[in-house]
Amino acid sequence: VGLREEILEQPAAAARLLGARADFDAIAEAVRQRRPVFVVVAARGSSDNAGLYLQYLLAVRNGIVTALAAPSTITLYGARPKVQGALVVGLSQSGRSPDIVAVLDGARAQGAITVALTNDPGSPLAAAAEHSIDLRAGPERATAATKSYTTELLASALLSFALDPPTAAEDADVARLPALMAEALAAETGARRLAGGHAQRELCTILGRGLGYATAREWALKMQELAQVAALPFSAADFEHGPLALAEPGFAVLAVGSAGPELEAIRPLLQRLRDDHGARLVVLSSDAAALDLDEGLPVPPATPGWLAPIVEIIPAQLYTYHLTIARGLDPDQPRTISKVTKTR
Amino acid sequence: VGLREEILEQPAAAARLLGARADFDAIAEAVRQRRPVFVVVAARGSSDNAGLYLQYLLAVRNGIVTALAAPSTITLYGARPKVQGALVVGLSQSGRSPDIVAVLDGARAQGAITVALTNDPGSPLAAAAEHSIDLRAGPERATAATKSYTTELLASALLSFALDPPTAAEDADVARLPALMAEALAAETGARRLAGGHAQRELCTILGRGLGYATAREWALKMQELAQVAALPFSAADFEHGPLALAEPGFAVLAVGSAGPELEAIRPLLQRLRDDHGARLVVLSSDAAALDLDEGLPVPPATPGWLAPIVEIIPAQLYTYHLTIARGLDPDQPRTISKVTKTR
């Protein structure tokens, strides 16, 4: 079983987690009793990108502020930030990152509501948290996280539901998710063709806005660790005021266009990059006009905006997978140290 | 007056702000009456990097969690996250970013303690906040932020003092800061020589850990907008688990070595990058042995660890300034759109 099989398995993994929604009931009950004042997310790497999605979702759906923890404040400096009234979430595929476990340990000792979202229910992280959710992604053998990332995103949505129950429309949206993810896999042929033409690119910029920023960061990480492309992710809002200086003819831009407000916020910038700076765009979007801005990587048109990160990362993964092969590299044996983040 | 003059003016700007410490008294009083449960920082670009320093300082010195706001949750999605018991800080040189102003407006309406740290006391951000601190950096004419960045860092330290008064040692540390910053300017000759040898580099990675991560991000932003070098900033903890795949012989690494726990956390990685991957290092550090790892960019040895970001960015700015010139570019006219971040 290699990386491609794990990419293809994502709709099934999401369906498994959806089948276990009752696992979140105990969290919903704890939150009913002690409504958290704010949320802290501790995570690294891909899981940190899932944390960005959780941060946006909790702000928009639940009206609650989320801090992405800086675990090194605890492990390097011995900080003990107060989190009594908080919900503290540890996100980790392996559940074995000592600094993430340390954040949860400290929070639980203070009496915070603690939740682990991990793919290993027997891990130290699961043991450290009061509530542990098994991501049910199944064994992830490839070094690059794919199905553990999308199940972390889905678990984030279900955690948001535990704080405030879904509307009927939201319930219907998540029920359609595995089908939308399966539809997203159909982008593979186009993604392979695109990637084949980009094998010489050593550098690219990846732009996203709002919910799409999580996708931009995760896509960049995949491009770095698999395709060995120096991919710079930016919020499109930050990119315009400084890093835009990097743009010159042929500048490669991968844009997370999504649909809705993210796309409208980013479209004028993409047009300027193409027309005034001579940039070459790959637009990941569910909007037909956005796909036609230059080269396009399609996302299923029926994807609900608030779930877009869970669906749109799939064509991005497939593009990166085939780019890795086109560059003569092995996607199953990236030049990395280890799958488990062991940072203290 | 150009960018170099503004870099050189930083010790004087810091001294001006230190002379106005009484400006923070009203914040200290408000915080005594209503101790905030958490802190929210709204900022973009360089100011967002200053926010990272504030986040670390508040965790370590004050034991309080800080969320770096995602302003687009408000401006794109109309979120109204609850911040009643919070301290909400807007960081902006110009005080004119509509999305940052929107965060402060919303927070003040909810009854949060609101603070603006801005270089323009007549700006909309200053008007939106209950408490406004004038950074006193003086007019910043260059597009790239330098003296507004270091005064934002110093204002962050003084804000931390407003929450919990400084020890005598901390008081002595900040009093020495302008002298240390002046001493850091002496790195210019070495920085120019180093930069002269790096003019052909189009790409580099910038590593930092803990407090040094803020410096890594700010250095990367300067490299992008001034020298047009594709600089990828990473927490060293994240870099080891994935992006390390980018490393190959000649791979250019700028390392924020600082001193103390940050350096000890990063030193083994730097040695491996040099010995096993053939990377070329520039180490920014106050530690003599770290400077000898490869090429070194010295920081005054007497710099207190917790103030290092305010001092160490100065040699990094000087390196970037001279690299920009060595690459045939004009540091006073970077290819950017505008100084004021106008994102809605």
XYZ file of C-alpha atoms in Angstrom:
688
model
C 0.000 0.000 0.000
C 1.531 3.292 -1.082
C 0.725 6.973 -1.034
C -1.606 6.839 -4.035
C -3.736 4.110 -2.454
C -3.999 6.176 0.720
C -5.098 9.207 -1.312
C -7.749 7.081 -3.021
C -8.922 5.671 0.306
C -9.953 9.072 1.664
C -13.680 8.917 0.850
C -13.902 5.549 2.653
C -11.947 6.896 5.643
C -14.282 9.881 5.899
C -17.298 7.552 5.724
C -15.863 5.468 8.596
C -15.440 8.540 10.785
C -18.949 9.754 9.912
C -20.219 6.369 11.049
C -18.693 7.042 14.465
C -20.259 10.445 15.107
C -21.583 9.176 18.437
C -17.986 9.299 19.694
C -18.408 13.069 19.966
C -21.442 12.843 22.295
C -19.353 12.894 25.484
C -17.599 16.058 24.285
C -20.942 17.690 23.513
C -22.111 16.830 27.039
C -18.927 18.235 28.655
C -19.273 21.420 26.629
C -22.931 21.795 27.620
C -21.889 21.697 31.261
C -18.883 24.018 30.937
C -19.072 26.219 27.863
C -15.422 26.972 26.968
C -14.423 30.640 26.804
C -11.764 29.983 24.177
C -10.076 27.045 22.414
C -6.410 26.081 22.202
C -5.140 23.774 19.439
C -1.796 22.005 19.771
C -0.451 20.422 16.582
C 2.527 20.269 14.228
C 2.986 19.841 10.485
C -0.111 18.716 8.562
C -2.072 18.583 11.805
C -1.273 22.261 12.370
C -2.870 22.982 8.999
C -5.961 21.058 10.093
C -5.853 23.273 13.196
C -6.168 26.333 10.963
C -9.415 24.910 9.567
C -10.662 24.251 13.091
C -9.774 27.844 14.031
C -11.807 29.269 11.129
C -14.742 26.934 11.723
C -14.965 27.663 15.443
C -14.839 31.407 14.757
C -17.477 31.347 12.037
C -19.833 28.563 13.250
C -19.341 28.807 17.007
C -18.252 32.402 17.597
C -15.311 31.237 19.653
C -11.680 32.330 19.496
C -9.024 29.652 18.890
C -5.344 30.009 19.700
C -2.918 27.810 17.814
C -0.588 26.855 20.646
C 3.127 27.497 20.438
C 4.192 24.241 22.125
C 7.789 25.450 22.492
C 6.678 28.038 25.064
C 6.047 25.035 27.307
C 8.887 22.742 26.263
C 11.655 25.348 25.794
C 10.689 27.926 28.404
C 8.570 26.002 30.878
C 5.560 28.291 30.432
C 2.306 27.272 32.107
C -0.328 29.380 30.362
C -3.707 29.410 32.084
C -6.346 27.413 30.236
C -8.886 26.668 32.994
C -11.944 27.839 31.063
C -10.725 26.567 27.727
C -11.216 23.589 25.447
C -7.754 22.264 24.571
C -7.460 20.101 21.443
C -4.444 17.994 20.516
C -4.289 17.033 16.843
C -1.789 14.350 15.864
C -1.882 11.419 13.464
C 0.477 9.323 15.584
C -0.427 10.791 18.967
C 3.253 10.516 19.839
C 4.643 14.074 19.626
C 6.009 14.743 23.131
C 5.385 18.496 22.972
C 1.744 18.051 21.945
C 1.261 15.508 24.732
C 2.862 18.018 27.152
C 0.319 20.688 26.192
C -2.582 18.286 26.856
C -1.079 17.015 30.117
C -0.701 20.558 31.452
C -4.205 21.551 30.355
C -5.872 18.538 31.913
C -4.066 19.155 35.212
C -5.567 22.659 35.186
C -9.070 21.321 34.673
C -9.569 22.352 31.050
C -11.733 20.216 28.784
C -9.168 18.212 26.824
C -9.732 16.439 23.493
C -7.350 14.330 21.434
C -8.014 13.826 17.733
C -5.616 11.052 16.765
C -5.366 8.069 14.496
C -3.994 5.905 17.327
C -6.402 5.422 20.237
C -3.606 3.662 22.137
C -1.222 6.618 21.870
C 0.126 8.791 24.714
C -1.925 11.702 23.374
C -5.149 9.700 23.617
C -4.212 8.769 27.187
C -3.385 12.364 28.117
C -6.754 13.771 27.011
C -10.026 13.412 28.874
C -11.814 12.780 25.581
C -10.165 10.935 22.724
C -11.520 10.581 19.204
C -10.167 7.828 16.970
C -9.821 9.279 13.452
C -10.365 5.792 11.972
C -8.229 6.626 8.940
C -6.692 3.152 9.154
C -2.926 2.584 9.182
C -1.157 5.395 7.349
C 2.072 3.900 6.032
C 3.197 6.638 3.644
C 5.342 9.291 5.288
C 3.251 12.120 3.837
C -0.055 12.574 5.653
C -3.136 12.414 3.400
C -6.061 10.432 4.817
C -5.097 11.378 8.358
C -5.239 15.045 7.275
C -8.708 14.857 5.732
C -10.070 12.874 8.685
C -8.582 15.509 11.020
C -10.478 18.134 9.032
C -13.702 16.140 9.236
C -13.161 15.537 12.964
C -12.744 19.306 13.298
C -16.140 19.837 11.684
C -17.708 17.239 13.987
C -16.050 18.905 16.998
C -17.636 22.186 15.916
C -20.981 20.298 15.808
C -20.361 19.114 19.386
C -20.192 22.744 20.504
C -23.263 23.820 18.527
C -25.489 21.227 16.857
C -25.637 21.252 13.053
C -28.525 22.616 11.068
C -30.337 20.175 8.801
C -28.436 21.673 5.858
C -25.078 21.167 7.569
C -26.015 17.600 8.399
C -26.872 16.984 4.769
C -23.583 18.576 3.700
C -21.418 16.239 5.775
C -23.475 13.236 4.685
C -22.600 14.067 1.060
C -18.915 14.496 1.879
C -17.653 10.984 0.983
C -19.387 11.212 -2.389
C -17.870 14.643 -3.059
C -14.424 13.362 -2.079
C -14.859 10.420 -4.460
C -15.855 12.856 -7.202
C -12.713 14.912 -6.453
C -10.591 11.851 -7.213
C -11.747 12.149 -10.826
C -9.360 15.109 -11.121
C -6.464 12.640 -11.346
C -6.168 12.484 -15.116
C -6.060 16.260 -15.455
C -3.749 16.584 -12.473
C -1.279 14.121 -14.006
C -1.302 15.956 -17.330
C -0.712 19.319 -15.608
C 2.029 17.942 -13.385
C 3.795 16.423 -16.392
C 4.260 19.906 -17.811
C 5.619 21.342 -14.559
C 8.438 18.898 -13.799
C 11.137 21.557 -14.257
C 9.673 23.993 -11.717
C 11.839 24.247 -8.602
C 9.856 27.014 -6.949
C 6.252 28.106 -6.607
C 3.983 30.288 -4.528
C 0.700 28.950 -3.168
C -2.033 31.446 -2.389
C -5.204 31.014 -0.378
C -7.568 33.183 1.575
C -9.879 32.453 4.484
C -10.692 28.733 4.674
C -8.511 28.245 1.600
C -5.426 29.300 3.555
C -5.371 25.951 5.370
C -5.363 24.221 1.979
C -2.594 26.516 0.705
C -0.384 25.632 3.675
C -1.057 21.898 3.446
C -0.480 21.859 -0.323
C 2.830 23.690 0.213
C 3.953 21.137 2.790
C 3.188 18.291 0.385
C 5.060 20.060 -2.427
C 8.092 20.496 -0.162
C 8.296 17.024 1.312
C 7.253 14.982 -1.727
C 8.072 16.901 -4.906
C 11.040 18.762 -3.362
C 9.684 22.003 -4.759
C 10.322 25.153 -2.717
C 6.670 26.107 -2.252
C 5.909 29.339 -0.396
C 2.391 29.497 1.047
C 0.784 32.869 1.700
C -2.502 34.308 2.708
C -3.350 36.285 -0.420
C -3.940 39.282 1.862
C -0.360 39.187 3.147
C 1.145 38.330 -0.243
C -0.075 41.523 -1.886
C 1.831 43.705 0.546
C 5.453 42.695 0.167
C 6.109 39.181 -1.164
C 4.435 40.166 -4.462
C 7.898 41.605 -5.193
C 8.930 38.024 -6.041
C 6.620 37.911 -9.077
C 8.242 38.028 -12.491
C 7.434 36.512 -15.902
C 6.954 32.763 -15.538
C 6.421 32.994 -11.759
C 4.535 29.821 -10.815
C 1.430 30.366 -8.693
C -0.833 27.643 -7.354
C -4.044 29.306 -6.228
C -6.669 27.870 -3.916
C -9.653 29.486 -5.550
C -12.427 27.520 -3.851
C -15.692 29.359 -4.485
C -17.619 32.037 -2.674
C -16.003 34.855 -0.679
C -12.505 33.326 -0.770
C -12.545 33.279 -4.565
C -13.955 36.792 -4.866
C -11.231 38.034 -2.495
C -8.463 36.423 -4.517
C -9.673 36.740 -8.144
C -8.473 40.330 -8.822
C -5.005 39.425 -7.525
C -4.856 36.359 -9.778
C -5.846 38.402 -12.805
C -3.156 40.968 -12.014
C -0.531 38.272 -11.484
C -1.395 36.802 -14.875
C -1.822 40.027 -16.867
C 0.644 42.459 -15.266
C 3.330 40.119 -13.909
C 3.319 37.295 -16.452
C 2.719 34.670 -13.762
C 1.624 31.164 -14.681
C -1.397 30.067 -12.643
C -2.803 26.731 -11.603
C -6.232 27.479 -10.140
C -7.822 24.920 -7.818
C -11.507 25.758 -7.829
C -15.074 24.625 -8.151
C -15.856 27.730 -10.227
C -15.722 27.246 -14.004
C -14.635 30.823 -14.745
C -11.828 30.598 -12.181
C -10.575 27.372 -13.760
C -10.304 29.244 -17.060
C -8.059 31.990 -15.626
C -5.126 29.822 -16.762
C -4.545 26.120 -16.020
C -7.263 24.648 -13.814
C -7.529 21.847 -11.279
C -11.229 21.145 -10.776
C -13.037 20.676 -7.452
C -16.569 19.189 -7.538
C -18.943 22.116 -8.213
C -21.435 21.011 -5.550
C -18.855 21.276 -2.730
C -20.303 23.394 0.114
C -17.971 26.309 0.879
C -17.504 25.477 4.540
C -16.399 21.912 3.696
C -14.212 22.904 0.735
C -10.870 22.266 2.507
C -11.787 18.589 2.973
C -12.550 18.147 -0.724
C -10.184 20.510 -2.540
C -7.015 19.117 -0.955
C -7.606 15.877 -2.905
C -6.887 17.241 -6.418
C -3.936 19.111 -4.843
C -2.594 15.835 -3.400
C -3.004 14.100 -6.764
C -1.219 16.933 -8.581
C 1.649 16.746 -6.084
C 1.826 12.957 -6.292
C 2.162 13.024 -10.077
C 4.563 15.967 -9.998
C 6.769 13.942 -7.652
C 6.864 11.097 -10.169
C 7.375 13.499 -13.078
C 10.409 14.871 -11.235
C 11.884 11.382 -10.977
C 11.292 11.079 -7.234
C 9.635 8.338 -5.218
C 6.464 9.511 -3.455
C 6.605 6.508 -1.131
C 10.176 7.189 0.025
C 10.527 10.943 0.523
C 13.781 12.293 1.898
C 12.479 12.803 5.399
C 13.611 11.716 8.797
C 10.614 10.019 10.323
C 6.851 10.048 10.322
C 6.491 10.773 14.018
C 7.248 14.332 15.058
C 9.444 13.828 18.074
C 10.087 17.469 18.933
C 10.400 18.149 22.629
C 15.967 59.430 4.202
C 16.102 55.844 2.983
C 15.856 52.323 4.356
C 19.438 52.261 5.665
C 18.911 55.425 7.695
C 15.743 53.946 9.193
C 17.636 50.792 10.145
C 20.318 52.915 11.816
C 17.693 54.976 13.633
C 16.319 51.988 15.551
C 18.253 52.465 18.823
C 17.014 56.065 19.007
C 13.438 55.004 18.228
C 13.565 52.395 20.993
C 14.912 55.006 23.415
C 12.018 57.333 22.526
C 9.455 54.636 23.247
C 11.197 53.735 26.512
C 10.919 57.391 27.501
C 7.140 57.094 27.130
C 6.609 54.053 29.343
C 4.025 55.994 31.345
C 1.722 55.641 28.321
C 1.135 52.036 29.415
C -0.113 53.005 32.912
C -3.749 53.231 31.853
C -3.542 49.730 30.366
C -1.981 48.392 33.578
C -4.844 49.938 35.530
C -7.515 48.467 33.219
C -5.872 45.055 33.470
C -5.729 45.262 37.284
C -9.483 45.837 37.309
C -10.368 43.160 34.765
C -7.667 40.529 34.413
C -8.038 39.207 30.852
C -8.612 35.480 30.448
C -6.871 35.388 27.075
C -5.400 37.762 24.509
C -6.200 38.241 20.833
C -3.700 39.902 18.469
C -4.816 41.294 15.118
C -2.030 42.160 12.690
C -0.693 41.578 9.169
C 2.751 41.324 7.609
C 5.645 42.492 9.791
C 3.203 43.380 12.552
C 1.976 39.780 12.550
C 5.570 38.708 13.221
C 5.714 41.139 16.136
C 2.490 39.467 17.288
C 4.328 36.138 17.424
C 6.811 37.686 19.868
C 3.928 39.049 21.946
C 2.346 35.574 21.953
C 5.537 33.956 23.285
C 6.158 36.679 25.858
C 2.623 36.598 27.238
C 2.788 32.805 27.538
C 6.176 32.738 29.245
C 6.076 35.942 31.347
C 2.352 36.250 31.999
C 1.037 32.701 31.731
C -1.669 33.814 29.343
C -2.768 32.306 26.034
C -2.687 34.512 22.932
C -4.621 33.856 19.749
C -3.319 35.414 16.555
C -6.597 36.532 15.015
C -7.623 35.413 11.563
C -9.140 38.755 10.494
C -10.729 37.216 7.420
C -13.129 35.229 9.607
C -14.698 38.609 10.336
C -14.301 40.345 7.001
C -15.027 37.396 4.680
C -17.501 35.394 6.743
C -18.952 37.939 9.156
C -17.891 35.962 12.235
C -18.365 37.624 15.608
C -16.164 35.594 17.947
C -16.758 36.244 21.643
C -13.960 38.229 23.279
C -15.693 39.718 26.350
C -13.071 38.626 28.869
C -10.146 39.185 26.557
C -7.496 41.781 25.890
C -7.566 42.529 22.151
C -4.456 44.104 20.640
C -4.234 45.662 17.182
C -0.691 45.968 15.832
C -0.222 48.149 12.753
C 2.421 50.637 11.691
C -0.043 52.756 9.738
C -3.135 51.979 11.786
C -5.044 51.951 8.522
C -5.702 48.272 7.718
C -9.500 48.012 7.536
C -9.603 44.391 8.677
C -7.478 45.102 11.765
C -9.675 48.093 12.598
C -12.747 45.843 12.183
C -11.382 43.368 14.748
C -10.826 46.172 17.285
C -14.211 47.762 16.589
C -16.002 44.471 17.184
C -14.018 43.736 20.339
C -14.635 47.142 21.878
C -18.360 46.868 21.211
C -18.311 43.599 23.179
C -16.589 45.237 26.139
C -13.140 43.702 25.742
C -10.079 45.690 26.781
C -8.785 47.031 23.476
C -5.257 48.292 22.783
C -3.776 49.744 19.597
C -0.017 49.710 19.088
C 0.492 51.979 16.103
C 2.917 54.506 14.720
C 0.079 56.912 13.898
C -1.870 58.149 16.919
C -4.305 59.846 14.539
C -5.145 56.637 12.694
C -8.503 54.807 12.572
C -6.961 51.965 14.606
C -5.961 54.361 17.392
C -9.505 55.743 17.372
C -11.074 52.281 17.436
C -9.172 51.126 20.538
C -9.898 52.164 24.103
C -6.134 52.460 24.752
C -3.726 53.608 22.065
C 0.066 53.538 22.290
C 2.095 55.719 19.930
C 5.130 53.688 18.829
C 7.113 56.940 18.370
C 9.209 55.359 15.611
C 8.969 58.611 13.659
C 7.852 58.731 10.016
C 8.700 55.461 8.286
C 9.169 56.341 4.616
C 10.748 53.141 3.300
C 8.210 50.554 2.172
C 9.866 47.787 4.193
C 9.108 48.028 7.929
C 12.193 48.180 10.155
C 11.997 50.707 12.994
C 8.232 50.247 13.252
C 8.868 46.495 13.663
C 11.406 46.835 16.489
C 9.272 49.427 18.292
C 6.296 47.044 17.976
C 8.448 44.356 19.621
C 9.477 46.732 22.405
C 5.867 47.873 22.862
C 4.958 44.178 23.169
C 7.467 43.800 26.016
C 6.069 46.907 27.733
C 2.534 45.566 27.296
C 3.651 42.362 29.011
C 4.984 44.591 31.837
C 1.577 46.273 32.076
C 0.034 42.871 32.812
C 2.705 41.863 35.342
C 5.280 44.402 36.539
C 8.912 43.770 35.601
C 11.525 42.466 37.990
C 14.508 44.702 38.644
C 16.525 42.528 36.253
C 13.931 42.891 33.491
C 13.866 46.641 34.049
C 17.638 46.754 33.704
C 17.435 44.637 30.540
C 15.094 47.003 28.726
C 17.115 50.016 29.863
C 20.161 48.519 28.130
C 18.219 47.775 24.959
C 19.084 50.923 22.945
C 22.797 50.350 23.654
C 22.551 46.704 22.575
C 20.712 47.714 19.399
C 23.451 50.253 18.656
C 26.046 47.542 19.198
C 24.135 45.269 16.795
C 24.572 47.892 14.067
C 28.306 47.155 14.167
C 27.511 43.914 12.308
C 27.110 45.960 9.113
C 30.621 45.477 7.721
C 30.456 41.711 8.145
C 26.882 41.597 6.867
C 27.860 43.471 3.701
C 30.793 41.132 3.047
C 28.588 38.049 3.546
C 25.815 39.436 1.355
C 28.293 40.217 -1.408
C 29.072 36.510 -1.680
C 25.413 35.482 -1.809
C 24.137 37.653 -4.646
C 23.413 34.673 -6.898
C 21.189 32.860 -4.408
C 17.541 32.856 -5.506
C 16.242 30.655 -2.726
C 16.904 30.078 0.953
C 15.362 28.557 4.042
C 15.235 30.468 7.319
C 15.038 28.466 10.521
C 14.177 29.595 14.031
C 12.787 28.088 17.182
C 10.847 29.546 20.086
C 11.354 33.302 20.301
C 13.658 33.033 17.284
C 10.738 31.943 15.090
C 9.403 35.514 15.017
C 12.812 36.655 13.756
C 12.884 33.877 11.151
C 9.522 34.963 9.764
C 10.387 38.661 9.734
C 13.772 38.008 8.102
C 12.038 35.914 5.427
C 9.567 38.702 4.695
C 12.411 41.198 4.254
C 14.282 38.767 1.973
C 11.152 38.352 -0.170
C 10.118 41.968 -0.497
C 13.553 43.608 -0.715
C 16.075 41.105 -2.093
C 13.478 39.181 -4.152
C 14.829 35.938 -2.744
C 12.329 33.112 -2.255
C 12.892 32.688 1.480
C 10.984 29.908 3.263
C 10.672 30.413 7.021
C 10.145 27.406 9.266
C 10.039 26.549 12.903
C 13.012 24.200 13.137
C 10.688 21.720 14.840
C 8.390 21.592 11.810
C 11.227 21.692 9.278
C 12.768 18.448 10.474
C 9.633 16.472 9.736
C 9.018 16.961 6.040
C 10.473 20.119 4.467
C 13.983 18.838 5.263
C 13.451 16.884 2.017
C 14.353 20.134 0.215
C 17.947 20.029 1.514
C 20.667 19.174 -0.969
C 24.303 20.196 -1.440
C 24.560 23.976 -1.496
C 21.123 24.428 0.115
C 21.194 27.916 1.653
C 20.063 28.099 5.275
C 19.815 31.242 7.361
C 19.552 30.190 10.990
C 18.335 32.278 13.901
C 20.620 30.794 16.508
C 20.074 33.303 19.304
C 21.462 31.805 22.491
C 20.017 29.717 25.285
C 17.312 27.073 24.787
C 16.507 28.148 21.214
C 20.105 27.566 20.151
C 20.402 24.245 21.954
C 17.180 23.099 20.285
C 18.432 24.018 16.811
C 22.191 23.278 16.972
C 22.042 19.500 16.214
C 19.853 20.189 13.164
C 22.299 22.811 11.886
C 25.220 20.416 12.279
C 23.345 17.727 10.389
C 22.353 20.129 7.625
C 26.009 21.119 7.234
C 27.635 17.692 7.602
C 25.078 15.281 6.127
C 23.253 17.456 3.591
C 25.989 19.828 2.410
C 23.946 22.895 3.315
C 25.565 26.329 3.514
C 24.691 28.082 6.772
C 24.547 31.693 7.854
C 24.114 31.603 11.631
C 22.729 34.667 13.388
C 23.778 34.278 16.998
C 25.303 35.782 20.114
C 27.122 32.485 20.740
C 30.709 32.329 19.458
C 30.658 28.571 18.796
C 27.398 28.874 16.854
C 28.890 31.633 14.693
C 31.690 29.228 13.795
C 29.322 26.517 12.538
C 29.757 28.109 9.094
C 29.321 31.763 8.141
C 28.255 33.883 11.106
C 26.278 37.079 11.628
C 27.021 38.290 15.159
C 24.482 39.503 17.724
C 25.829 41.365 20.814
C 26.833 38.663 23.325
C 25.241 40.479 26.268
C 21.752 40.364 24.690
C 19.245 38.925 27.203
C 17.476 35.925 25.701
C 13.968 37.273 26.164
C 14.847 40.497 24.301
C 16.851 38.778 21.555
C 14.234 39.295 18.802
C 14.510 43.098 19.204
C 18.297 43.025 18.792
C 19.011 40.126 16.421
C 16.708 41.372 13.652
C 19.104 44.312 13.135
C 22.040 42.309 11.673
C 19.439 40.390 9.641
C 18.047 43.665 8.248
C 21.563 44.870 7.394
C 22.383 41.583 5.646
C 19.173 41.830 3.626
C 19.765 45.490 2.782
C 23.226 44.781 1.389
C 22.063 41.616 -0.376
C 19.409 43.715 -2.116
C 22.104 46.094 -3.385
C 24.413 43.207 -4.312
C 21.577 41.796 -6.424
C 21.303 45.081 -8.307
C 17.991 46.050 -6.743
C 16.917 49.260 -5.040
C 16.079 48.784 -1.340
C 14.217 52.087 -1.319
C 11.969 51.167 -4.236
C 10.923 47.532 -3.812
C 8.456 46.025 -6.263
C 5.486 46.267 -3.947
C 2.074 47.752 -4.231
C 1.749 50.009 -1.239
C 2.881 50.443 2.326
C -0.578 50.389 3.838
C -2.214 46.990 3.996
C -5.682 47.714 2.702
C -7.151 44.233 2.899
C -10.819 44.114 3.786
